[in-house]
XYZ file of C-alpha atoms in Angstrom:
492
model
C -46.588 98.579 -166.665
C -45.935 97.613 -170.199
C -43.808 94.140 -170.046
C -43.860 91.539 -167.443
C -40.628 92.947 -165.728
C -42.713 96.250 -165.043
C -45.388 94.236 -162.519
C -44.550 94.646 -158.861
C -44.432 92.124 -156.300
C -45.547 89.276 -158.575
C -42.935 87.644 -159.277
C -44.486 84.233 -158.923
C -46.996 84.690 -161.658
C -44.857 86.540 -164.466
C -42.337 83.854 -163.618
C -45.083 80.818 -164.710
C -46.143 83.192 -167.682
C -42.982 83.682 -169.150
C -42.139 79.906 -168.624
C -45.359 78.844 -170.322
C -44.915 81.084 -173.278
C -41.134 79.996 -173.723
C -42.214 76.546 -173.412
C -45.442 77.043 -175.364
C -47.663 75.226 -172.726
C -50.094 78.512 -172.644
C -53.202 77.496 -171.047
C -56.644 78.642 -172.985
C -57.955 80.122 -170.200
C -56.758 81.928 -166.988
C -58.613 82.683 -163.911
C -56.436 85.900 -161.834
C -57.676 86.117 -158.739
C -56.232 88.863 -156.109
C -56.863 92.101 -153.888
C -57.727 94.722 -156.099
C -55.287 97.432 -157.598
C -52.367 94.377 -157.126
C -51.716 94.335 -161.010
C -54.364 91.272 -162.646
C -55.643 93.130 -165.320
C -51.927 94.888 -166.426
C -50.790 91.537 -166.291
C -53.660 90.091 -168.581
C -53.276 92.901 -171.037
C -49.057 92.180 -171.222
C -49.834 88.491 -171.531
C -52.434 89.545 -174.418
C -49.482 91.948 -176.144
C -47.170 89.120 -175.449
C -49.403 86.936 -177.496
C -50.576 89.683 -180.198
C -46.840 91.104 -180.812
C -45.191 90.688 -184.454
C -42.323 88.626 -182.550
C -44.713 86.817 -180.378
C -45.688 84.337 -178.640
C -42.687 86.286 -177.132
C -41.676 86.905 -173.091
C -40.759 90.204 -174.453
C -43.199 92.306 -176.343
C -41.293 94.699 -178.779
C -43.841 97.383 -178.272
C -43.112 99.010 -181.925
C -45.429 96.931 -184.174
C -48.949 97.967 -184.873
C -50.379 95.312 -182.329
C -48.435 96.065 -179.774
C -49.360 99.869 -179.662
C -53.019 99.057 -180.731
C -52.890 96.966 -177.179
C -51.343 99.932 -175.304
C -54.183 102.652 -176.547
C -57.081 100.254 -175.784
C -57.725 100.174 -179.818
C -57.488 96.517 -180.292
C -59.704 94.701 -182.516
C -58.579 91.319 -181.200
C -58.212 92.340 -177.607
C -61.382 92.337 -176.592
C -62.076 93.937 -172.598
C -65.046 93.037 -170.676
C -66.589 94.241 -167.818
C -68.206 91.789 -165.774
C -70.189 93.924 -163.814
C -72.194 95.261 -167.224
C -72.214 92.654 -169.017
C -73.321 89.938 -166.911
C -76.545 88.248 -168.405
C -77.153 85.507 -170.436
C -77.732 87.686 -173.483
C -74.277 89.632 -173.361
C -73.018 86.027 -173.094
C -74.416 84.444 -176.077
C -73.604 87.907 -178.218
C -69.818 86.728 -176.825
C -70.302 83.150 -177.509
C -70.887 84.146 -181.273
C -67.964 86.235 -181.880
C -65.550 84.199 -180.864
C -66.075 82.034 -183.375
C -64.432 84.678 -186.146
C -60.741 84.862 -186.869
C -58.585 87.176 -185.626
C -57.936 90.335 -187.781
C -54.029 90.028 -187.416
C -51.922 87.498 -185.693
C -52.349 84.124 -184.130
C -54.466 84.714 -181.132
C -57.808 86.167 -180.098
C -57.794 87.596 -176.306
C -60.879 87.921 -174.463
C -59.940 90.042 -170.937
C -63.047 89.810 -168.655
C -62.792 91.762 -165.626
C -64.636 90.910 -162.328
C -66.342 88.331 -163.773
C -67.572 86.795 -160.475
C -70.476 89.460 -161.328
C -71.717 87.164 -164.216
C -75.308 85.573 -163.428
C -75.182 81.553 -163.308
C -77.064 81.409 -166.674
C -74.280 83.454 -168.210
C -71.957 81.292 -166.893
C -74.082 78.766 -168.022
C -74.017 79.947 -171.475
C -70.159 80.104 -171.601
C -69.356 76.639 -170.618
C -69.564 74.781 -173.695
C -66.885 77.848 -175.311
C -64.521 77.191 -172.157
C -64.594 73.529 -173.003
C -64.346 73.655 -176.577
C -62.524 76.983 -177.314
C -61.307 78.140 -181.279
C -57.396 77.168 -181.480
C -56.698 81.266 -181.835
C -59.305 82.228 -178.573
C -57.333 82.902 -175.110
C -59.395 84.000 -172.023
C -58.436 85.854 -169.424
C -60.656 86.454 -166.318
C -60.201 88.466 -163.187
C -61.934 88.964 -160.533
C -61.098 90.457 -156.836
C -63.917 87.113 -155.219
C -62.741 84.358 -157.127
C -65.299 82.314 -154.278
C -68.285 83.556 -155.922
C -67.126 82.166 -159.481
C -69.037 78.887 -160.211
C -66.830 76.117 -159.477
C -67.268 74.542 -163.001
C -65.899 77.352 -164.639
C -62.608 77.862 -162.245
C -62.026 74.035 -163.138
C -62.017 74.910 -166.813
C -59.374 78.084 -165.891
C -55.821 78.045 -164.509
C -56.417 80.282 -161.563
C -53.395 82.375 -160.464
C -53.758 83.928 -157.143
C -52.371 88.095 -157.018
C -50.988 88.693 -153.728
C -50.431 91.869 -151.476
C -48.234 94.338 -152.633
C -46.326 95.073 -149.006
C -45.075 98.803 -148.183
C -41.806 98.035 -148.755
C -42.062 97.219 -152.744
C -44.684 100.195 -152.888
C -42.661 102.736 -150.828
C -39.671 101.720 -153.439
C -42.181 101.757 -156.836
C -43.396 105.417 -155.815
C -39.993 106.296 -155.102
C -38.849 105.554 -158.450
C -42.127 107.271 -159.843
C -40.847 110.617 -158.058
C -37.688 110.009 -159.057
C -38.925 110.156 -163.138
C -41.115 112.503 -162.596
C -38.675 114.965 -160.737
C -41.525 115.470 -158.197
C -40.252 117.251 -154.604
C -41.696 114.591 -151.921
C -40.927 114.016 -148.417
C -39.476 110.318 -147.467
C -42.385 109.967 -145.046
C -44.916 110.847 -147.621
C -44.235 107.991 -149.254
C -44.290 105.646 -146.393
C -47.793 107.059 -145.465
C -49.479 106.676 -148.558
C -47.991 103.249 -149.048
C -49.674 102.476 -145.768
C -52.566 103.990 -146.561
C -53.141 101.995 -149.704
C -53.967 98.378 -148.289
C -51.480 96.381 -150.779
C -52.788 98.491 -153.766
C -50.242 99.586 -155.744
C -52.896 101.376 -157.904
C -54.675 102.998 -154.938
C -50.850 104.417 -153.529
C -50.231 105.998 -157.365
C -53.773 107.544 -157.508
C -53.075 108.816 -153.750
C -49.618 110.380 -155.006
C -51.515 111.697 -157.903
C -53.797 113.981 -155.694
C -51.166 115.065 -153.469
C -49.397 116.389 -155.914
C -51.821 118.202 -157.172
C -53.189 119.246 -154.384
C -49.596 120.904 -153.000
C -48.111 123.557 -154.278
C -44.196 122.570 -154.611
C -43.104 119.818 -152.459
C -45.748 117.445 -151.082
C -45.020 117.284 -147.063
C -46.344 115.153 -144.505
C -49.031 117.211 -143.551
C -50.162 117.624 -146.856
C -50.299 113.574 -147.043
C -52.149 113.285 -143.862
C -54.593 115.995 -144.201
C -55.757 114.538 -148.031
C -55.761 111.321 -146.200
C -57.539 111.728 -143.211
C -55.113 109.584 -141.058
C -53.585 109.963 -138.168
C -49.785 110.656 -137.752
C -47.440 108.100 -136.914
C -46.047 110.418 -134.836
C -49.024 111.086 -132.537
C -49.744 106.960 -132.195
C -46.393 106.486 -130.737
C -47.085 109.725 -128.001
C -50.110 108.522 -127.201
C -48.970 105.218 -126.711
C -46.541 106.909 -124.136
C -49.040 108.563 -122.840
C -51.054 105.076 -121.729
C -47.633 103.718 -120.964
C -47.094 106.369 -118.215
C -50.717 106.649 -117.092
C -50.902 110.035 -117.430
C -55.185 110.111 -118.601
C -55.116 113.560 -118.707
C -53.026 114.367 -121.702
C -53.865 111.320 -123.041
C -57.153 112.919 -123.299
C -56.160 116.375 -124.260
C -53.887 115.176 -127.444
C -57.336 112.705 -128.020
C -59.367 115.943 -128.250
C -56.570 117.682 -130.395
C -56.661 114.711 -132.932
C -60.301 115.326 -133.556
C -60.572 119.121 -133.462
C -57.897 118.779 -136.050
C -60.951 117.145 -137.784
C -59.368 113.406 -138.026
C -62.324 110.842 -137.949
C -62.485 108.941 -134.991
C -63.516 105.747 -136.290
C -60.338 106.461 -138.504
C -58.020 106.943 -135.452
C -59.312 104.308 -133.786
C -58.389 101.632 -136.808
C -55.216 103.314 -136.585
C -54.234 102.619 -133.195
C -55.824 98.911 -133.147
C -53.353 98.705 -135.970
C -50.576 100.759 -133.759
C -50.781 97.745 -131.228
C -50.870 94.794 -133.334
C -47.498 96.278 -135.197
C -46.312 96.708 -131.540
C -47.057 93.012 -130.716
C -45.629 91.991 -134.031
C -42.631 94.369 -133.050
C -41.463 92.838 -129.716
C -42.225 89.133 -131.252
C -40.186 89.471 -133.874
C -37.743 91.656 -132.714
C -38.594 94.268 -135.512
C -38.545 91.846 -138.365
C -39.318 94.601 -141.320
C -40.790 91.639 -143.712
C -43.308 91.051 -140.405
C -43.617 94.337 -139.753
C -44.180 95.425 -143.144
C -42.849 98.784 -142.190
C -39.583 100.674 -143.019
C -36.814 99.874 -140.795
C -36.225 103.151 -138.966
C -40.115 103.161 -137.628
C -39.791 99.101 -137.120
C -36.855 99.828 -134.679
C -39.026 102.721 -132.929
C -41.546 100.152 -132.085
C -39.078 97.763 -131.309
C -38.167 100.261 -128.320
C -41.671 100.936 -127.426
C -42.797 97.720 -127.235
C -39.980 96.830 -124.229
C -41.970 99.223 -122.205
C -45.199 96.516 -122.580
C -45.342 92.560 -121.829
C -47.011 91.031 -124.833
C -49.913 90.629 -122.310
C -50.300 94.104 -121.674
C -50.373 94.466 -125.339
C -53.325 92.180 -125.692
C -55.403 93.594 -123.087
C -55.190 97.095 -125.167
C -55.919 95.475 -128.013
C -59.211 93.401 -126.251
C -60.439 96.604 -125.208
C -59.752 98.362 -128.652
C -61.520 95.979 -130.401
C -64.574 96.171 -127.776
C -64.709 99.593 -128.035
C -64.788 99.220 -131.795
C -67.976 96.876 -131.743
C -69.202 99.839 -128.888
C -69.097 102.509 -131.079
C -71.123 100.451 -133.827
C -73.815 100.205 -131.602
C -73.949 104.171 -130.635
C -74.578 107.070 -132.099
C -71.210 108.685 -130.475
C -67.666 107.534 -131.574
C -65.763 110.035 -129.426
C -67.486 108.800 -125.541
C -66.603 105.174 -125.806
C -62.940 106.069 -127.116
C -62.989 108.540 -124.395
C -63.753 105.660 -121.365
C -61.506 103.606 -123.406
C -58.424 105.977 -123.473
C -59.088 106.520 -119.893
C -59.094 103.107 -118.943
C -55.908 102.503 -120.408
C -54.255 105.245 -118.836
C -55.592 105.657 -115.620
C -53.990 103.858 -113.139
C -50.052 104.172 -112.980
C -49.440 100.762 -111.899
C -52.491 99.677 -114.843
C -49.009 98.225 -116.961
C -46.198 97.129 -117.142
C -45.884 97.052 -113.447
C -44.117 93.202 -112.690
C -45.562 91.138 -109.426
C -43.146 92.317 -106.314
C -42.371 89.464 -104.410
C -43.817 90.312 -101.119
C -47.339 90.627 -104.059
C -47.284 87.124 -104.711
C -47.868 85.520 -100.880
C -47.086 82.080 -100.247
C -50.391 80.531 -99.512
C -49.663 79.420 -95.907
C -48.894 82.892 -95.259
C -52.316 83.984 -96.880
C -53.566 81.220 -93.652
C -52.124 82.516 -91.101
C -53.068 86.071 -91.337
C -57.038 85.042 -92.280
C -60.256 85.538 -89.936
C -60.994 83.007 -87.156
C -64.479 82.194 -89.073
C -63.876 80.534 -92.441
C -67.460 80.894 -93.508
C -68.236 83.715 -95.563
C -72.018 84.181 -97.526
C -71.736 84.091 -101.203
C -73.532 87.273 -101.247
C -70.814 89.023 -99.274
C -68.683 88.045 -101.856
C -70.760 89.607 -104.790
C -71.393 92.993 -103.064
C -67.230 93.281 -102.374
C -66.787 91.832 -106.162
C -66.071 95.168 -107.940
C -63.581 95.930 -105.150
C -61.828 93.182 -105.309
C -61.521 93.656 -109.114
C -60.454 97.285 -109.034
C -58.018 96.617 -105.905
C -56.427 93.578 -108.221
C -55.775 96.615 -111.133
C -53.578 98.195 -108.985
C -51.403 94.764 -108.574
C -51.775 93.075 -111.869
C -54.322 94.706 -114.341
C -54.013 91.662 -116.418
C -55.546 89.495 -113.787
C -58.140 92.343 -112.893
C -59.073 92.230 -116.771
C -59.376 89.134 -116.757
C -60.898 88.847 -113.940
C -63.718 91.305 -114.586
C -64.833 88.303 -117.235
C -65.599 86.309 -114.679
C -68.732 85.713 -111.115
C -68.856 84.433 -108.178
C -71.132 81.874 -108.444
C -70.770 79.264 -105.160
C -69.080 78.721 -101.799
C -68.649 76.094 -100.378
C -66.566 75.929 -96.944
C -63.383 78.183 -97.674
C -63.533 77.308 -101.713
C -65.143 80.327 -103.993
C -65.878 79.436 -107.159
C -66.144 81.916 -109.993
C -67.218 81.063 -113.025
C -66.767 82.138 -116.827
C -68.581 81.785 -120.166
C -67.312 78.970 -122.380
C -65.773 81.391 -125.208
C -62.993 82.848 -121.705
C -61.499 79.392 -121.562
C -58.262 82.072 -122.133
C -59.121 83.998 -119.440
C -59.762 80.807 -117.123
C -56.409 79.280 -118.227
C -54.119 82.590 -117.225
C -55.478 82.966 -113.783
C -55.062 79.611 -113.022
C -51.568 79.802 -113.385
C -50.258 79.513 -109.509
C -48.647 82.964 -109.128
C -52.311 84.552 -110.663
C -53.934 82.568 -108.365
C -51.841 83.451 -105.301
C -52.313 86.934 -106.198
C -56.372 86.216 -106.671
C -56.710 84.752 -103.445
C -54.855 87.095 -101.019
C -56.887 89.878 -102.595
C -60.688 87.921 -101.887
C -59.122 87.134 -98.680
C -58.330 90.210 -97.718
C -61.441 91.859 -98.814
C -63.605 89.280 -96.944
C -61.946 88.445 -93.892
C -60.931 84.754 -94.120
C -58.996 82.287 -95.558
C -60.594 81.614 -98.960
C -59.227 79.597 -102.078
C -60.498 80.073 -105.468
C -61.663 77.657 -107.745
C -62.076 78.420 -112.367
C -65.068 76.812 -113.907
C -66.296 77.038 -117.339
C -69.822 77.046 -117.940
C -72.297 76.670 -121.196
C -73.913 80.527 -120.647
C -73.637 83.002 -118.045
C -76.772 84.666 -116.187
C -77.533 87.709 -118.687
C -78.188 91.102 -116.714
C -80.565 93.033 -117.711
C -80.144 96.130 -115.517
C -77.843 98.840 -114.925
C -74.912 96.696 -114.692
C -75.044 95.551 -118.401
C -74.891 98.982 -119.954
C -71.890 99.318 -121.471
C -71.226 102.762 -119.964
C -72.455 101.793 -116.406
C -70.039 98.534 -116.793
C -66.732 100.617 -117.926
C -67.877 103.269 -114.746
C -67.469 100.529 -112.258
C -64.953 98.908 -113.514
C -62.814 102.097 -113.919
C -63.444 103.306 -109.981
C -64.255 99.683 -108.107
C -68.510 100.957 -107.603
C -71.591 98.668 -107.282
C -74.958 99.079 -108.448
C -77.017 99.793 -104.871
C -80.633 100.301 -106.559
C -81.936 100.113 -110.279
C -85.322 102.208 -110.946
């Protein structure tokens, strides 16, 4: 970008620029602060044209005069560019302290442009106070840096910080469609959708992206082109394997598993993918496919729209809890593909696993639960324990939220016909959804059942559970009996 109108999606801090030069309340210093590749250092070298130009202090640099093209070929005497990150000591400092001090060699203003200066050492920053607080009239600085928390706080009170934002998809998406559009290159409308995803809210990362896939194609640039250069996995194949869970059907949720990584995608990348795949589902069926929530173009916004009426938002966050554990799994083992594979399979193996609503004749009035219980209320806690992965697994089949949930939890006490079952303080969600009276209804007809007798249930939250230190807390024995209802009967 060469003028302030060329910036994307920062609206808010041309705006204040273009007031304060028109208004001639420039600031001597500036702190930009912001994601990286968002536009701080474009912006610093326009403000520093802006400033430089023949016509200037001007909102519109003429970009004819000799200062103004000096600026844009990086030739400027006066517009001096810093790294940070090399010249961070206390001697590169004073060797800055002492220029600045000399005139400029044309024009009012001298502009000093450090980038990432949070990688200065204290003493440097030390050593440029006293030039911060006491600057030449002609001396502007400009500093950027992408962890404006690790600048010293006495220098960002001596700056007028300006924070960079997020580029979204949409205002990337449309700035790489007008790049195509100049450059008369043949892309695919999905192409530019995936590497404007791809790019986190940098503009510059999207550009350099489109850069090497059009050199990397011959022709047009496809879809496949854009996913194979980018690793990632195609929207496409989220939203069938999201079926796939959807239907229970493990088996081909498996097989097109398998045929994402033979295709030689990264599992650790797939897996970010679909966490991601979920959350824009959640944020879907909340917002009924708001496109500035979203941050996705409209025609994919409205296909997750429709997918997400085929989940409650509570099936949604159980995927999502067990996406997220599987991600912390897979940083603790050597494999990425086994714990994705017990994952994928305990999402998709049951058919009533989601989506599946309480039938009535489910949720049994408790006097009903009474009347068809044992003769002998008293049942040993240890009875209990031995029948608890049962009554966990039999619970999936009715509600899988309350099994998940659940599955958090231990029998811990019983006393007369009243089973407590108690969970660690950081569940207090857990606790709080299955003590909602149809949960608990459903909880108590299935311990009933399994133990003969009339038992209520009671949720208690406690400092620390007892830690396991067998079979059962390995996280592949765990996801084993939780996926087919088992017990540990002897540990070696």
């Amino acid at each position: 970008p060469q003028d302030f109108e060329s910036i994307v999606g920062q609206n808010h801090i041309t705006g204040t620029l273009k007031n304060a030069i028109q208004k001639n309340r420039l600031a001597h210093a500036y702190l930009f602060a912001g994601p990286r590749g968002v536009g701080k250092t474009s912006t610093a070298r326009i403000l520093a044209k802006a400033l430089k130009c023949k016509d200037g202090p001007t909102i519109k640099p003429c970009q004819k005069c000799p200062s103004c093209l000096e600026i844009n070929q990086g030739r400027s005497l006066d517009v001096i560019e810093i790294d940070g990150a090399s010249n961070r000591g206390i001697d590169e400092i004073r060797a800055l302290r002492e220029n600045v001090k000399f005139s400029p060699t044309q024009g009012k203003y001298k502009v000093y442009i450090i980038d990432e200066v949070h990688q200065i050492t204290p003493d440097g920053f030390n050593a440029l106070l006293k030039t911060l607080e006491e600057p030449p009239e002609f001396v502007k600085f400009i500093f950027a840096t992408t962890h404006p928390q690790k600048v010293m706080p006495t220098i960002i009170s001596r700056c007028q910080r300006m924070d960079f934002r997020r580029i979204t998809v949409i205002e990337i998406i449309a700035q790489l469609e007008k790049i195509v559009r100049e450059e008369k290159i043949a892309v695919d409308k999905e192409v530019l959708s995936t590497v404007a995803k791809s790019s986190d809210g940098s503009l510059r990362d999207a550009e350099s992206v489109l850069d090497q896939l059009v050199s990397f194609s011959r022709g047009s640039v496809s879809l496949k082109d854009a996913i194979s250069v980018l690793g990632l996995v195609e929207q496409d194949v989220l939203f069938t394997l999201t079926d796939k869970i959807i239907q229970k059907n493990p088996q081909e949720a498996l097989q097109l598993f398998n045929e994402i990584i033979d295709d030689g995608k990264d599992p650790g990348v797939f897996l970010v993918n679909l966490i991601e795949h979920f959350r824009n589902l959640m944020v879907a069926r909340v917002s009924k496919a708001d496109t500035k929530l979203v941050d996705l173009p409209q025609e994919v916004c409205d296909r997750l729209f429709k997918q997400s009426q085929l989940l409650s938002l509570e099936d949604i966050f159980i995927a999502f809890n067990i996406l997220v554990a599987t991600q912390e799994m897979t940083k603790r083992l050597d494999s990425q593909r086994i714990p994705l594979e017990i994952s994928l399979v305990r999402l998709a193996y049951n058919r009533n696993q989601i989506n599946v609503p309480v039938k009535k004749e489910q949720a049994i009035p408790q006097e009903v639960v009474k009347e068809t219980s044992a003769q002998n209320p008293s049942v040993a806690l240890d009875s209990v324990k031995d029948a608890w992965g049962n009554i966990v697994n039999n619970l999936a089949k009715i509600k899988m939220s309350v099994s998940t949930y659940l599955s958090e939890g231990e029998p811990t006490k019983m006393q007369g016909d009243v089973l407590t079952i108690a969970f660690p303080k950081n569940c207090s969600l857990h606790k709080e959804s299955l003590d909602s009276k149809e949960n608990k209804l459903i909880i108590e007809k299935a311990v009933s059942e399994s133990c003969n007798a009339n038992l209520r249930v009671n949720f208690v939250l406690v400092a620390e559970m007892k830690q396991d230190t067998g079979a059962r807390s390995n996280p592949f024995v765990k996801s084993a009996l939780e996926m087919f209802g088992g017990r540990v009967v002897k540990e070696d």
